[in-house]
Short mmCIF file of C-alpha atoms in Angstrom, two decimals:
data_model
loop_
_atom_site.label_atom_id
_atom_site.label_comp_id
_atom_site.label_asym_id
_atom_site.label_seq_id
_atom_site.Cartn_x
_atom_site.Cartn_y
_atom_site.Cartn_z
CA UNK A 1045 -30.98 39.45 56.79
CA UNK A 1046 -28.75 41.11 54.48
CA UNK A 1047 -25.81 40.71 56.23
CA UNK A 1048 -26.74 37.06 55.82
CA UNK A 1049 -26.79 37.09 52.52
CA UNK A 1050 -23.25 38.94 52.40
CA UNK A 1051 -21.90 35.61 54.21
CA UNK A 1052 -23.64 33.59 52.25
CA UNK A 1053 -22.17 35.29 48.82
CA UNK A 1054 -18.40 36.43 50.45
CA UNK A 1055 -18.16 32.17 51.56
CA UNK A 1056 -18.96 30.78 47.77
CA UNK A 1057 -17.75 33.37 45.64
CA UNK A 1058 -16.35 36.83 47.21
CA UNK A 1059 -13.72 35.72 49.70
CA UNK A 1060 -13.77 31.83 48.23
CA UNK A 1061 -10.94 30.45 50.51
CA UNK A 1062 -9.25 28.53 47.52
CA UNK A 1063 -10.08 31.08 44.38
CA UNK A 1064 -9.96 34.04 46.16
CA UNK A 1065 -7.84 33.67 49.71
CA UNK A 1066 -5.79 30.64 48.14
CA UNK A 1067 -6.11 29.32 51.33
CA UNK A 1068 -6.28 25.80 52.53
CA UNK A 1069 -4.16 24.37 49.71
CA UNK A 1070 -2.13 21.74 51.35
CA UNK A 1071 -5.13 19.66 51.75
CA UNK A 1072 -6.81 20.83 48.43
CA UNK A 1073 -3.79 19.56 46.72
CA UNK A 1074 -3.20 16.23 48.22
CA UNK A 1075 -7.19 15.17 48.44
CA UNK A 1076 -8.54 16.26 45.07
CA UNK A 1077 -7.62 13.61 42.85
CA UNK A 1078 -11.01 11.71 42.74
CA UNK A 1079 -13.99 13.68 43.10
CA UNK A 1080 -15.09 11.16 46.00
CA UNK A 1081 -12.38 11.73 48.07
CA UNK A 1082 -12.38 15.71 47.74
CA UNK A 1083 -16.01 16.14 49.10
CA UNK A 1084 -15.68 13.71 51.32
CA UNK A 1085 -12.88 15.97 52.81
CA UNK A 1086 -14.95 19.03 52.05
CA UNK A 1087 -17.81 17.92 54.41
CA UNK A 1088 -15.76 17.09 57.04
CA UNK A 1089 -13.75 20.59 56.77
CA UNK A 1090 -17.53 22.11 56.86
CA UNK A 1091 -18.66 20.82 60.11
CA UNK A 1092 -15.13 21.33 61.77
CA UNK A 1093 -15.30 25.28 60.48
CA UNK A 1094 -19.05 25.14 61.44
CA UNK A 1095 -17.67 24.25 65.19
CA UNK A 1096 -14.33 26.14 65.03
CA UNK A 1097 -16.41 29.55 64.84
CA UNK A 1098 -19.16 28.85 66.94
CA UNK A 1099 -16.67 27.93 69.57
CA UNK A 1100 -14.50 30.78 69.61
CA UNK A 1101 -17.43 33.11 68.84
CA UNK A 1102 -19.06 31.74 71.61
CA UNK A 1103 -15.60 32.09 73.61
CA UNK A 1104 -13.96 35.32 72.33
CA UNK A 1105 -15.11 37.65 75.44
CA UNK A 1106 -12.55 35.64 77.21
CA UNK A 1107 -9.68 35.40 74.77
CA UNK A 1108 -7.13 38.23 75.57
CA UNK A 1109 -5.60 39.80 72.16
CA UNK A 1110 -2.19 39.32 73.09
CA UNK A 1111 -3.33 35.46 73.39
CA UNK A 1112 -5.73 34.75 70.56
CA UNK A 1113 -3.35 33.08 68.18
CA UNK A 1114 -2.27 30.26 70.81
CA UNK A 1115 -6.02 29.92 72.16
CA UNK A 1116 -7.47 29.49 68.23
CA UNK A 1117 -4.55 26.51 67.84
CA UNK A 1118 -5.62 24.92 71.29
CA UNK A 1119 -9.54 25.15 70.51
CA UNK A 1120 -9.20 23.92 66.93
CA UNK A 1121 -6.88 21.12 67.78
CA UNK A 1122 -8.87 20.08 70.76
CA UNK A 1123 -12.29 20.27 68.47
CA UNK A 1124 -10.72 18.11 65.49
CA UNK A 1125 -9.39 15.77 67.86
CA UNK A 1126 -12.47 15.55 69.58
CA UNK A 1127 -14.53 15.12 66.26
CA UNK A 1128 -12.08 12.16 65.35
CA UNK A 1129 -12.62 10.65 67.94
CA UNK A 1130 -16.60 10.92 68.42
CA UNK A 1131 -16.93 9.90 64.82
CA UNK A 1132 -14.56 6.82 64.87
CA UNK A 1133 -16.69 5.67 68.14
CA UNK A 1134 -20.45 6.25 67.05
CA UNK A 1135 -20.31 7.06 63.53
CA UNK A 1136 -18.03 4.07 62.45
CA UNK A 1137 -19.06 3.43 59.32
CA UNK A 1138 -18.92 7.08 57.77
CA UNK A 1139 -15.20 7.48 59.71
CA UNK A 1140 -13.80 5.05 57.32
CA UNK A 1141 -14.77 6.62 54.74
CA UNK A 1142 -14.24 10.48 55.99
CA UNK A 1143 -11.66 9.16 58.76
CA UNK A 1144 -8.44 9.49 57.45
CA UNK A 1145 -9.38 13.38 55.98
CA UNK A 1146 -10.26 14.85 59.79
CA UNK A 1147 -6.68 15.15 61.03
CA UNK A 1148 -5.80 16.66 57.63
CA UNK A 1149 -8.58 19.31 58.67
CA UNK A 1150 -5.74 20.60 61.45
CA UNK A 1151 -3.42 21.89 58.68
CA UNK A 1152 -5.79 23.81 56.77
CA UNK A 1153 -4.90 27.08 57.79
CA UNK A 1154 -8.42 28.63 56.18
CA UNK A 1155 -9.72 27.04 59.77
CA UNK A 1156 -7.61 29.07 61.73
CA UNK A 1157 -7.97 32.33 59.48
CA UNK A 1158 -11.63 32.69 59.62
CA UNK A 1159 -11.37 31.86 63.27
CA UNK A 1160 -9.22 35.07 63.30
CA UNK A 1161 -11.32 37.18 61.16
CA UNK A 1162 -14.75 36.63 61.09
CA UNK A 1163 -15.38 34.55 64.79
CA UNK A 1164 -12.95 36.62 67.05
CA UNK A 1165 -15.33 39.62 66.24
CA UNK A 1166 -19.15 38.64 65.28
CA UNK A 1167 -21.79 36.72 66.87
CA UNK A 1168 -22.56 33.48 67.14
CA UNK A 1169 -25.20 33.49 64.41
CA UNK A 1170 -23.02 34.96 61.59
CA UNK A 1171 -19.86 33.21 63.00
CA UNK A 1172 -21.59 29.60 62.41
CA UNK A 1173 -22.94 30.52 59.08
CA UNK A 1174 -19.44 31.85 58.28
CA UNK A 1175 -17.93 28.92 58.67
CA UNK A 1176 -20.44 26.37 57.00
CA UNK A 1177 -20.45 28.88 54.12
CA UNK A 1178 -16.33 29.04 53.93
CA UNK A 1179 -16.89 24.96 54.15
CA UNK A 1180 -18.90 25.34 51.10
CA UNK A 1181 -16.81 27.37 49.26
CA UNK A 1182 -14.24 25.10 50.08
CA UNK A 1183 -16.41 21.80 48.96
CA UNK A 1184 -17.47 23.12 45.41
CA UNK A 1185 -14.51 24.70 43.96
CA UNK A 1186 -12.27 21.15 45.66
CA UNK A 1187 -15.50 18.52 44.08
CA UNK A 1188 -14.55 20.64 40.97
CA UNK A 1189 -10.92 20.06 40.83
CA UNK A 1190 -11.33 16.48 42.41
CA UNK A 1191 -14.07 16.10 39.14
CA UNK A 1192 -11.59 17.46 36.78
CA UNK A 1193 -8.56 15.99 37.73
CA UNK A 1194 -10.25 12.64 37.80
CA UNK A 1195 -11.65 12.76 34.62
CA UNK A 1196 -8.29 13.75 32.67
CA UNK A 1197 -6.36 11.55 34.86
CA UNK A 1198 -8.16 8.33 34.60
CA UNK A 1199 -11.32 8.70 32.52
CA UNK A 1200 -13.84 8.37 35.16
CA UNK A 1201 -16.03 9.65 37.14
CA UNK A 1202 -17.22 9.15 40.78
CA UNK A 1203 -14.56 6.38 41.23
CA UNK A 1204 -14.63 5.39 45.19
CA UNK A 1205 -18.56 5.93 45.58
CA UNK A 1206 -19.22 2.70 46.60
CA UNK A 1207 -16.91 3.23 49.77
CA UNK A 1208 -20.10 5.79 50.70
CA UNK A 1209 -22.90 4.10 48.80
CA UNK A 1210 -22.07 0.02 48.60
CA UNK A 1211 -24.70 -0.29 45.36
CA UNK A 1212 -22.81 2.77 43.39
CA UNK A 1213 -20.41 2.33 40.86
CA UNK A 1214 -17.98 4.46 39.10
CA UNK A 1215 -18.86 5.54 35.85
CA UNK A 1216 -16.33 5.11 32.87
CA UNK A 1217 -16.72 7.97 30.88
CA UNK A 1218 -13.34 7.46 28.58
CA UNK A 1219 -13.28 3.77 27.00
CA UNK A 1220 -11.20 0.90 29.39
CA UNK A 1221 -8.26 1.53 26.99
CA UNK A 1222 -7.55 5.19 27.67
CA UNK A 1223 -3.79 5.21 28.80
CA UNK A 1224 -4.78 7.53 31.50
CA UNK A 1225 -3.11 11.19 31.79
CA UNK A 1226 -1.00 10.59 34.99
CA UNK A 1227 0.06 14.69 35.23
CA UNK A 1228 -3.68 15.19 36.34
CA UNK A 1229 -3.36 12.75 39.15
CA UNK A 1230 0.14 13.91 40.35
CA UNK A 1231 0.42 16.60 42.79
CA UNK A 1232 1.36 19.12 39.52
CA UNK A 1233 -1.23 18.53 37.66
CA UNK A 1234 -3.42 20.24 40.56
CA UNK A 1235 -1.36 22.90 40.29
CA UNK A 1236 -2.20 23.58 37.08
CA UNK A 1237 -6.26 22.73 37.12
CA UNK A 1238 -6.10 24.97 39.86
CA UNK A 1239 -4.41 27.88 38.52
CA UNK A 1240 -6.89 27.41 35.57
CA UNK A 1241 -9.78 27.36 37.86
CA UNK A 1242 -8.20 30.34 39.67
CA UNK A 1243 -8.04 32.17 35.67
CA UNK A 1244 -11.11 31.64 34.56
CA UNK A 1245 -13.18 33.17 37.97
CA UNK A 1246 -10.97 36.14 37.66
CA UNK A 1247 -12.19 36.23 33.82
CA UNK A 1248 -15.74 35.72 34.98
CA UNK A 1249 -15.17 38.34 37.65
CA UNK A 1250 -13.41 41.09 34.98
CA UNK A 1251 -16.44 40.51 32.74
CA UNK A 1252 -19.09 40.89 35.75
CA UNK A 1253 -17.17 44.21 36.19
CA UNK A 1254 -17.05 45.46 32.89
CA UNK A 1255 -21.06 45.23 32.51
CA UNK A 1256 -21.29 46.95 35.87
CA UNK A 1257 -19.26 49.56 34.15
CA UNK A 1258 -21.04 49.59 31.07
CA UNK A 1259 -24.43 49.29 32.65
CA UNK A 1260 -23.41 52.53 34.98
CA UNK A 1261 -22.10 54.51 31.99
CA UNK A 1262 -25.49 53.64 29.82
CA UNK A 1263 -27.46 54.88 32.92
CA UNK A 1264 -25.43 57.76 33.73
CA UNK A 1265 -25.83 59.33 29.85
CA UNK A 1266 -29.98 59.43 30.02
CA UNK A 1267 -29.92 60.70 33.59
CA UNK A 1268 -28.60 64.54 32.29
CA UNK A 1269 -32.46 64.40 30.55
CA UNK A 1270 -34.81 62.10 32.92
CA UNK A 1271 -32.94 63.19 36.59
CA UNK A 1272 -36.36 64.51 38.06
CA UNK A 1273 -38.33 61.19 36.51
CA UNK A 1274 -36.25 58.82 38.49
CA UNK A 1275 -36.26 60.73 41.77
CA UNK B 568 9.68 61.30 85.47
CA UNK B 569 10.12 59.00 83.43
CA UNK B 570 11.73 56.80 85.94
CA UNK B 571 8.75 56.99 88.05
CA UNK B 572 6.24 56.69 85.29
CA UNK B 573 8.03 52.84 83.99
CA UNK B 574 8.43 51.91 87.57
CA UNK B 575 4.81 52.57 87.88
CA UNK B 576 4.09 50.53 84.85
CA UNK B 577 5.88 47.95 85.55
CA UNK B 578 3.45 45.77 88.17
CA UNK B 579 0.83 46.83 85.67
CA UNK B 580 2.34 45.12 83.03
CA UNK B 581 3.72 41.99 84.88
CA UNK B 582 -0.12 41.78 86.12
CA UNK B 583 -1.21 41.19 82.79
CA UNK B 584 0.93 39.32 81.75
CA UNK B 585 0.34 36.85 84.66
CA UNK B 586 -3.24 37.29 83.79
CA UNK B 587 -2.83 36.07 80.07
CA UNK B 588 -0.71 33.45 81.21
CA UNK B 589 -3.48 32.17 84.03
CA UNK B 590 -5.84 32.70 80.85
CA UNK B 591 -3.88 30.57 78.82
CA UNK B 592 -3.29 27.59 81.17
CA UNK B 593 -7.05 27.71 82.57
CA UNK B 594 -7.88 27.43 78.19
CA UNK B 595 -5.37 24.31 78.75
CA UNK B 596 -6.52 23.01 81.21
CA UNK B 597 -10.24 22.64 79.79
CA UNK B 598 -8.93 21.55 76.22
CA UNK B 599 -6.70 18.90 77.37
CA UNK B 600 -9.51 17.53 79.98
CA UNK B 601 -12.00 17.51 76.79
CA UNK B 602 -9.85 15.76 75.23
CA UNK B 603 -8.77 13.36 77.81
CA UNK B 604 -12.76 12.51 78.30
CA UNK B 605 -13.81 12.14 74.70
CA UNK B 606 -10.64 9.85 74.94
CA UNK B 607 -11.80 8.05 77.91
CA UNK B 608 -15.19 6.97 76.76
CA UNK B 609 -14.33 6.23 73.22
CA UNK B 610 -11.50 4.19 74.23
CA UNK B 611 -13.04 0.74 74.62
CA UNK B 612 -15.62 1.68 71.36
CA UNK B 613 -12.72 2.34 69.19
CA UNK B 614 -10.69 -0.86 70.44
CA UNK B 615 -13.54 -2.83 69.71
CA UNK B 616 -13.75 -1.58 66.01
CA UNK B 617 -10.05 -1.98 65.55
CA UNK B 618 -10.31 -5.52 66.13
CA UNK B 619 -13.45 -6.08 64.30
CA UNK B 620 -11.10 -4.27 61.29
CA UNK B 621 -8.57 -6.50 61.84
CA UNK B 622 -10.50 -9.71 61.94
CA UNK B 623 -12.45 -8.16 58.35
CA UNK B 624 -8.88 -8.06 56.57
CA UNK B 625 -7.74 -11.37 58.19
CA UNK B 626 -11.51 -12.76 57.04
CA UNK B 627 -10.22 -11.64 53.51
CA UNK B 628 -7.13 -13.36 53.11
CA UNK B 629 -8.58 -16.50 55.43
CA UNK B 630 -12.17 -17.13 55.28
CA UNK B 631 -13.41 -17.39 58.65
CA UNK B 632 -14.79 -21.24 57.55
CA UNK B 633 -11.65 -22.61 57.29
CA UNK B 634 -10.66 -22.29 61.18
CA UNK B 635 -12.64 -22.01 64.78
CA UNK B 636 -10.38 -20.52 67.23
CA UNK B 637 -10.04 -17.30 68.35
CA UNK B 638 -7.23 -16.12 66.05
CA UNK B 639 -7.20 -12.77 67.28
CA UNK B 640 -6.26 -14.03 70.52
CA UNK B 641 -4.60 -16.79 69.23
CA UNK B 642 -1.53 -14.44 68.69
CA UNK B 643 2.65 -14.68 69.17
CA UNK B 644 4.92 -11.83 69.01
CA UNK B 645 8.03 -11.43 66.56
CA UNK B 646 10.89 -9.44 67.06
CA UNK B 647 11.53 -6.62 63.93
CA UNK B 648 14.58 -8.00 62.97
CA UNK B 649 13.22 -10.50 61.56
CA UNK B 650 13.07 -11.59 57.70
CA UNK B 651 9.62 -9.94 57.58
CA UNK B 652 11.41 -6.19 57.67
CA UNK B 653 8.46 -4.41 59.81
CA UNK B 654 9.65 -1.81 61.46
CA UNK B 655 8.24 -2.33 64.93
CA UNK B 656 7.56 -5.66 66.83
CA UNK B 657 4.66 -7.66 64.94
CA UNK B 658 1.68 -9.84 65.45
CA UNK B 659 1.44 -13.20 64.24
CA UNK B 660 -1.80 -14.51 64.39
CA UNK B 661 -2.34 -18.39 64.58
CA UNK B 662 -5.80 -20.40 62.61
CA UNK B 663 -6.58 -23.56 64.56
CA UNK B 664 -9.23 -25.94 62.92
CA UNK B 665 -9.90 -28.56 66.14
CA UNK B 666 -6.41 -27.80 67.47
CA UNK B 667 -4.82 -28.41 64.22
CA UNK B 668 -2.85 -25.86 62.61
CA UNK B 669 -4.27 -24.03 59.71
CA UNK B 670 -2.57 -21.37 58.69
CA UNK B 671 -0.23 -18.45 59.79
CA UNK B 672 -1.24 -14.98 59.77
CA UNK B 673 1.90 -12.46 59.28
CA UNK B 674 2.81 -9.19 58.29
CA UNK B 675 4.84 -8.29 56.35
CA UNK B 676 6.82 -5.37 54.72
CA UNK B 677 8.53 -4.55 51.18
CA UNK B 678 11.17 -1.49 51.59
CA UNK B 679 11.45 -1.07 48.22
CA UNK B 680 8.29 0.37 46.97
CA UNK B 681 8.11 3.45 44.61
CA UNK B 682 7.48 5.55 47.16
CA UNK B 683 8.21 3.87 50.51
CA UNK B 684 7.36 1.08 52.49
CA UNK B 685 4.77 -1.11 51.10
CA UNK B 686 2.84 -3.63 54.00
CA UNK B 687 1.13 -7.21 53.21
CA UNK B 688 -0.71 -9.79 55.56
CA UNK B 689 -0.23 -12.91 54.12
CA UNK B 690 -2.22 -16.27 55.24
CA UNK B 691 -0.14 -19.26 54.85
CA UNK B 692 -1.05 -22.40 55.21
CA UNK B 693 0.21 -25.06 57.32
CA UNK B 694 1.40 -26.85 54.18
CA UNK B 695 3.40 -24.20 53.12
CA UNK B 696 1.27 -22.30 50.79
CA UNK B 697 0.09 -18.52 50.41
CA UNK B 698 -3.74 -18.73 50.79
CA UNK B 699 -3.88 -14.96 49.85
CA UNK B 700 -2.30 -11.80 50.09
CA UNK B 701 -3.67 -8.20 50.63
CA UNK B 702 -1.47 -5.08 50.46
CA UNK B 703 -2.43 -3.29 53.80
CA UNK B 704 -0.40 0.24 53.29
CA UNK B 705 1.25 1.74 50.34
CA UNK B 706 1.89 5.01 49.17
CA UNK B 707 2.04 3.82 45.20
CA UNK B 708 1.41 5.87 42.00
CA UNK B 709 -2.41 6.52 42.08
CA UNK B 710 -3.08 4.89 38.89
CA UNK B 711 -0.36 3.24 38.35
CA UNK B 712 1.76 1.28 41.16
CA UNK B 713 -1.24 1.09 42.84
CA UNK B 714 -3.10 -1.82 41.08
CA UNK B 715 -1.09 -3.97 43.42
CA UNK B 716 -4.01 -3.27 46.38
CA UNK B 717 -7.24 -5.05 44.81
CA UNK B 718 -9.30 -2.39 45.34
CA UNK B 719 -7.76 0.01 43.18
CA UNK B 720 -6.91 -2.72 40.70
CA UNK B 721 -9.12 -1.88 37.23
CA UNK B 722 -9.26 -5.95 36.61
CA UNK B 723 -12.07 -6.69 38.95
CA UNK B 724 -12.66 -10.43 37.42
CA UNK B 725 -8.73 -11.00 38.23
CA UNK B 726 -6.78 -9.14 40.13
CA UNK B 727 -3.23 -9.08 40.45
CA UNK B 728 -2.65 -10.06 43.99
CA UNK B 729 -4.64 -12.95 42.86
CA UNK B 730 -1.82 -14.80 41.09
CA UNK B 731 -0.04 -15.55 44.45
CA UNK B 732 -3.23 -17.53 45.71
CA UNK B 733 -2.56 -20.94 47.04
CA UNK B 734 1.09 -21.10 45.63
CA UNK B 735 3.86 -21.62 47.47
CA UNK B 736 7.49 -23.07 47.08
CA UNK B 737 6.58 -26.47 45.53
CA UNK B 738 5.25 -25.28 42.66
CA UNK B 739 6.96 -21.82 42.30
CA UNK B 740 10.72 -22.65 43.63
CA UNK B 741 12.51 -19.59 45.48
CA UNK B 742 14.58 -18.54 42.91
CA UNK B 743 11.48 -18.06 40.50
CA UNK B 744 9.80 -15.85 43.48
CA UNK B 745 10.33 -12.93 41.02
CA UNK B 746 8.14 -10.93 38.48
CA UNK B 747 8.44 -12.11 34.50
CA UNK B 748 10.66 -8.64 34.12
CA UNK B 749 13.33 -10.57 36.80
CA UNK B 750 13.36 -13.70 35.14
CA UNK B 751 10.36 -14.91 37.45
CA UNK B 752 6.88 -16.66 37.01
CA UNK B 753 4.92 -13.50 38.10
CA UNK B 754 3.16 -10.97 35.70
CA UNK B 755 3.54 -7.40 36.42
CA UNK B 756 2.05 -4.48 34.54
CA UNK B 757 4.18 -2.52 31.92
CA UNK B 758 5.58 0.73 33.59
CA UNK B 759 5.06 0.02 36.78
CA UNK B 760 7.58 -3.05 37.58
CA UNK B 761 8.83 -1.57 40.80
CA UNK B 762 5.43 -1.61 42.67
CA UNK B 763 5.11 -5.59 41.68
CA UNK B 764 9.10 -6.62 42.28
CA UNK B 765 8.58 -4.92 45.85
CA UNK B 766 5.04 -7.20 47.29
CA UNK B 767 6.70 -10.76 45.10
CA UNK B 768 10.24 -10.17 46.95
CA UNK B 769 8.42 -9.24 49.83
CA UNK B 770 5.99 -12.53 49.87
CA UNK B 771 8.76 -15.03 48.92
CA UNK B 772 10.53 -13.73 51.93
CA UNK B 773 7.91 -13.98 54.08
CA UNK B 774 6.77 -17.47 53.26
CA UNK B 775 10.15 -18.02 53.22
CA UNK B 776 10.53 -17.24 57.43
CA UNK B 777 7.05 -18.76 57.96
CA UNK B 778 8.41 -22.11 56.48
CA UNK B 779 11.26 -21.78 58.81
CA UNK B 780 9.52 -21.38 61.65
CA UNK B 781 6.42 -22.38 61.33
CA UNK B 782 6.81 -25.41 63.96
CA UNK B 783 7.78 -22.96 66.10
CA UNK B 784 5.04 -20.52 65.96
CA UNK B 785 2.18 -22.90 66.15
CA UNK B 786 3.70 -24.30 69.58
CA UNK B 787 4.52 -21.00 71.13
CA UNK B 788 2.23 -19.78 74.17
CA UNK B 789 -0.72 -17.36 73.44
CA UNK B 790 1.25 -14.16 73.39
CA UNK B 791 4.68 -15.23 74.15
CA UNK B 792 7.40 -13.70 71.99
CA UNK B 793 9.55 -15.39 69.03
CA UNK B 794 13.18 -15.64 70.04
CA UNK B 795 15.47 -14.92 67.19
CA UNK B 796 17.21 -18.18 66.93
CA UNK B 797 18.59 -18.82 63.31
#
């Protein structure tokens, strides 16, 4: 159960493919400039991790070493061509909306890394949950940059929903006559909500760290009297 | 020693590597057959989207009232060299109301976007006029060349595209085909001139062709191809 958990935290926070790997960032880059369009690519990078790992975890008695790299390629290009099509054919309506982000999946090389590290060497199980939880990594920290970006940029929020939910409607957040910040919808100007993204978890991860410290140093001082009291 | 020692490793290596590569090609072989399956049985589903797609956006420009053939099937062939600058051999789709021509159906493409290739259908009408316009691909400025496609286009009650409904030559002559900026009888938006000069050039050239040849096209076989006469 623990080692659950460990997923579970190392695929949201720990090993965060974007903040912490800085993996992935072709498609973070290019997709996140409306908040719609970045989860929508999030959820479909989810379920094609979710089936990348439980694939090759399922297959990885059978993949030599020497091999592995070319065998990952062929069973992750196979699976998100395979997905494209399945969706465009029974799942029409949600493949225009999600359709044109599957393909992208392919060069998100966060796919083919925890293919290589986590599903090459641990069980089914943990492999799937790897994956979904990498997805989710992946979907929060790009629906945060995709939320930012939109709002500097154009002074909305949600813009796009009704392509998922016909009776939604963007929300104008900044009045009609805000010029709009165009550096925040360019490809730069996720650059630099990135790096800033990237900043402040290494801030919050210092200051996590520097309790720890304190907190250890504060319980280290009493122990010299009350040793035998805490067993 | 040595020399025996290699020479004995030698089949042993060449034995895996013929392994790994019977590995590899058996992990081929499977892939590409998934593939080829999904492929195979989603064919005729996707086909029949793709035309249900294409018969939404013609819907748009052309509401489906106005005619009561086929025009899907109702469709001629044009060479690329054409006025129309698509890259690739296009589809002209013909709107019959009780065999009587309606309107024309075409694609057509502006080179000179911002950022690359910009692609319209128009529907004109058999008299000569542009019943609408929709901008099909573009690669624009996201909020800012891109208010040419109505969907991104923050005027909801009017949107740009909208000022090229039902006009055509005899009210807008050729040489005023432009944007205000040009000299022309078409608004753009401040800052983002190119986007607009690129789909009016673009539509004055292709209503241009379709008044050409418009005789031509409606009498055309189902699915023959347009000669380039001029």
């Amino acid at each position: 159960m623990n080692a659950y958990k460990e997923i579970i935290l190392n695929g949201t926070w720990k090993q965060n493919s974007i903040l912490a790997q800085l993996l992935g960032l072709c498609p973070l880059l290019a997709i996140s400039a409306t908040f719609v369009n970045a989860v929508s690519l999030g959820l479909a990078t989810i379920l094609v991790m979710l089936l990348a790992n439980l694939v090759i975890s399922g297959l990885r008695t059978f993949i030599p070493y020497e091999i592995r790299i070319p065998a990952f390629v062929l069973v992750i290009a196979s699976l998100v061509t395979v997905v494209d099509l399945a969706f465009n054919a029974f799942l029409h309506d949600l493949y225009l909306v999600l359709g044109i982000f599957i393909p992208l999946i392919v060069t998100n090389c966060i796919v083919l890394a925890r293919v290589e590290a986590f599903a090459a060497k641990n069980g089914l199980a943990a492999s799937t949950l790897d994956g979904a939880m990498m997805g989710v990594g992946f979907v929060w920290v790009i629906g945060l940059l995709g939320l930012i970006r939109e709002f500097v940029g154009q002074g909305t929020l949600f813009s796009g929903i009704e392509m998922i939910f016909p009776r939604a409607h963007a929300i104008q957040v900044l009045p009609e006559s805000y010029p709009g910040f165009l550096i925040a919808i360019l490809p730069p100007g996720a650059f630099l909500v990135l790096g800033f993204m990237i900043a402040g978890r290494n801030w919050l991860d210092a200051r996590a760290n520097e309790r720890q410290r304190q907190w250890l140093l504060e319980q280290r001082m009493p122990r010299a009297n009350t040793a035998s009291e805490r067993g | 020693m040595t020399e025996s020692n290699s020479s004995y490793q030698e089949p042993g290596a060449l034995r895996v590597a013929l392994r790994t590569a019977a590995i590899l090609l058996i992990f081929m072989l499977v892939f590409t057959a998934l593939m080829a399956g999904t492929y195979r049985i989603t064919a005729p589903m996707l086909e029949a989207s793709a035309q249900a797609e294409r018969l939404r956006v013609i819907n748009e420009i052309l509401p489906a009232a106005n005619y009561d053939n086929d025009v899907l099937r109702d469709q001629v062939l044009v060479p690329a060299d054409a006025a129309l600058n698509n890259a690739s051999v296009s589809v002209v789709y013909r709107a019959r109301q009780k065999d009587k021509p309606v309107a024309i159906v075409v694609e057509a493409t502006a080179l000179d976007g911002y950022s690359g290739q910009i692609g319209l259908l128009l529907a004109i009408s058999a008299e000569g006029r542009i019943l609408a316009q929709r901008v099909i691909r573009h690669k624009e400025t996201p909020g800012l060349g891109d208010y040419i496609d109505p969907k991104k286009d923050r005027n909801k009650q009017r949107p740009w595209i909208n000022q090229f409904n039902q006009v055509g030559f005899d009210e807008v002559p050729f040489k005023q085909w432009r944007v205000k900026k040009d000299g022309g009888r078409f608004d753009q938006m401040a800052g983002a001139t190119i986007s607009a000069r690129a789909v009016t050039n673009a539509s004055a050239r292709a209503l241009l062709w379709v008044n050409q040849n418009r005789e031509t096209l409606f009498s055309l076989p189902v699915g023959s191809r347009l000669e380039p006469v001029k």
